[in-house]
Short mmCIF file of C-alpha atoms in Angstrom, two decimals:
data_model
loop_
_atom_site.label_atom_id
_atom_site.label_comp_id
_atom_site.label_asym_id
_atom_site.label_seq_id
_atom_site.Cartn_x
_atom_site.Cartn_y
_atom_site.Cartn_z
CA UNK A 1 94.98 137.98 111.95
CA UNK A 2 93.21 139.65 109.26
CA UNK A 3 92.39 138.08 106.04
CA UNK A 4 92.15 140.92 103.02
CA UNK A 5 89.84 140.26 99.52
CA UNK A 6 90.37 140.93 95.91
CA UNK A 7 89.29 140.60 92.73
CA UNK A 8 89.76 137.96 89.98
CA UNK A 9 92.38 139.51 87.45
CA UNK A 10 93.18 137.78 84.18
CA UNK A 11 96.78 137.55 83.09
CA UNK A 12 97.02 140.74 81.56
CA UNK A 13 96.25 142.08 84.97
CA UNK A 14 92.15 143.08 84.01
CA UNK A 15 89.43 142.34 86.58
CA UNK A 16 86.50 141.00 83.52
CA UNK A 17 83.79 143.82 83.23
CA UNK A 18 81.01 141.71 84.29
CA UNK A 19 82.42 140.61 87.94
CA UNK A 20 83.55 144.51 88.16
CA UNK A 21 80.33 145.86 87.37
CA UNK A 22 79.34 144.07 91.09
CA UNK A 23 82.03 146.52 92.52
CA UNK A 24 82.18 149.57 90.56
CA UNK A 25 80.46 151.53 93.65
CA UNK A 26 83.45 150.51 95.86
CA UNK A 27 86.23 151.60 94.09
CA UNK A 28 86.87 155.36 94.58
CA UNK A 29 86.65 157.85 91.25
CA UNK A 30 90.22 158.22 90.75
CA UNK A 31 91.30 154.40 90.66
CA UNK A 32 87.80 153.88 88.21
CA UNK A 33 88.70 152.40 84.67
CA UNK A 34 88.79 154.96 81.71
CA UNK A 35 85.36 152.99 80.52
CA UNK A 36 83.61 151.93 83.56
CA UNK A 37 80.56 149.21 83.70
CA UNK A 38 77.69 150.49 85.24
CA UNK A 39 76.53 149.21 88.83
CA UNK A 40 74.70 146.33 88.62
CA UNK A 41 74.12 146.66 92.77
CA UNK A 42 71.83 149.15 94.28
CA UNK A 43 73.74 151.47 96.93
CA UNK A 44 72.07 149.33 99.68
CA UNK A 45 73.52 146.03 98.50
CA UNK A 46 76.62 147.58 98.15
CA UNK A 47 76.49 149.02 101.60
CA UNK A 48 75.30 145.31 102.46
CA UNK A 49 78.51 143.83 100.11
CA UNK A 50 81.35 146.19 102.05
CA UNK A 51 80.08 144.53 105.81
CA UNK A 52 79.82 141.33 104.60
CA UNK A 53 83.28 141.43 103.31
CA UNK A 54 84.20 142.99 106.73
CA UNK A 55 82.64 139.75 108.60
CA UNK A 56 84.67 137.65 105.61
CA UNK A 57 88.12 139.75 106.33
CA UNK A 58 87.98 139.99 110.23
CA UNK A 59 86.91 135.89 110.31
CA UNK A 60 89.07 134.45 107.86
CA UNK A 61 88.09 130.61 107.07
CA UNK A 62 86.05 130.91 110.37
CA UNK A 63 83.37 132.80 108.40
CA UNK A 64 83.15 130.53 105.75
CA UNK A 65 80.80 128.22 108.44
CA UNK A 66 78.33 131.06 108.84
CA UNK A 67 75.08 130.64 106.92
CA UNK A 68 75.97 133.42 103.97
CA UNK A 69 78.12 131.14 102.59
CA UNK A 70 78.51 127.38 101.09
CA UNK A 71 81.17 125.08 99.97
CA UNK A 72 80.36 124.59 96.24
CA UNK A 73 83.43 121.99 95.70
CA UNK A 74 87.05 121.97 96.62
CA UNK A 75 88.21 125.62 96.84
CA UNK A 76 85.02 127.22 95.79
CA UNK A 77 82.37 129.06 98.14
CA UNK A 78 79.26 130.83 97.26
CA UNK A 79 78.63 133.70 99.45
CA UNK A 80 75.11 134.87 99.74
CA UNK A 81 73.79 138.53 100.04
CA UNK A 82 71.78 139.18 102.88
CA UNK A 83 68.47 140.99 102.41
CA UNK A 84 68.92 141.94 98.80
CA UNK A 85 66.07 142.46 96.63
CA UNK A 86 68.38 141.16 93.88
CA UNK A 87 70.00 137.89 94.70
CA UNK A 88 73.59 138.49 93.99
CA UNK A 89 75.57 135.49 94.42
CA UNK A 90 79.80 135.48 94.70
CA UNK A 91 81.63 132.56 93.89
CA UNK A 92 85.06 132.96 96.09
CA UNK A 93 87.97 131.29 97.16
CA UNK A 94 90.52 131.40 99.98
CA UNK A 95 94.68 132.07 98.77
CA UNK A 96 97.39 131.81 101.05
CA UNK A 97 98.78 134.00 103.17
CA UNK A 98 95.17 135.24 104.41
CA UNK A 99 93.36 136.40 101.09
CA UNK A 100 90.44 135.52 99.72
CA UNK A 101 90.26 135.95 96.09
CA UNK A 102 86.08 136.81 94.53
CA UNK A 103 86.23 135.01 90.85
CA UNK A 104 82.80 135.32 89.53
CA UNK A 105 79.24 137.47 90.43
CA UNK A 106 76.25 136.58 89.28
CA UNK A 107 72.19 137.47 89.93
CA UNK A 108 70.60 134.05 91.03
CA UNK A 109 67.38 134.36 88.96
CA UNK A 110 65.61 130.67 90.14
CA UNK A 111 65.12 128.64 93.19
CA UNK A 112 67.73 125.70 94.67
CA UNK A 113 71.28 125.37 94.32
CA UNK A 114 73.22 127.15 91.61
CA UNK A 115 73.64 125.72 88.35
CA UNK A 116 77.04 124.46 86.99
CA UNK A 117 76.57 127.59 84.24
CA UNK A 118 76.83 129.31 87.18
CA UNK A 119 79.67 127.74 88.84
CA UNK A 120 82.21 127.01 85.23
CA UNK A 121 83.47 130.91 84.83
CA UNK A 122 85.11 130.39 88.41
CA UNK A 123 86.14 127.11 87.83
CA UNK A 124 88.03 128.32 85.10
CA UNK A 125 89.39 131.40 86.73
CA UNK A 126 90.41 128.96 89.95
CA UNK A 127 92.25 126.62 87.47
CA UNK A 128 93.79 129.39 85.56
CA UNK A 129 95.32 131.00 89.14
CA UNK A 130 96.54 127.77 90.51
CA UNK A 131 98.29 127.16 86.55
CA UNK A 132 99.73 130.93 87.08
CA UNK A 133 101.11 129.39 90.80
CA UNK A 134 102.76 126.18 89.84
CA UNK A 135 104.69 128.43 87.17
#
């Protein structure tokens, strides 16, 4: 069974600029926002981004065992770029039925694990989407 991806969206249904600006090159010109971000990927790590979400959507939880991605904490997995000059990092978490849902990008600009700086914006988002569930 296929799994699909998506976005983070607040409540008023926005995905925030800064996690779109690591998609912008994915989304085709007529579905753009009236005031895009600009890329923050190169076209080869967003080349890199669209198979790697391919390997995510076509393994479901299986892929989350592969070495592109780590558990971070209960519901929360970081998912590596491959070969990117840049060090993008994805903070991500599976929904039910079969979607995962991508709540915070980031460039990793220093060696080790991430920092909890890094990790808080998708806490927050994860708490604020299991708040909008229980309603």
């Amino acid at each position: 069974m296929m799994w699909s991806w998506e976005l983070y969206q607040d409540t008023s249904g926005e995905v925030p600029k800064e996690l779109l600006a690591f998609f912008i090159r994915m989304i085709p010109k007529e579905e753009l926002p009236s005031n895009p971000p600009p890329p923050v990927l190169t076209l080869a790590e967003t080349k890199r981004l669209q198979v790697n979400l391919g390997y995510l959507c076509s393994k479901g939880l299986a892929s989350l065992t592969s070495d592109i991605f780590e558990k971070l904490e209960d519901d929360l997995y970081e998912f590596r770029m491959t070969k990117s000059e840049h060090n993008p990092r994805f903070i991500l978490t599976p929904l039910t039925p079969q979607r995962f849902v991508v709540l915070h990008a980031f460039m990793k600009k220093y060696n080790g694990a991430i920092k909890d700086r890094d990790k808080e914006p998708a806490r927050q988002r994860l708490r604020e989407l299991k708040g909008r569930k229980s309603q």
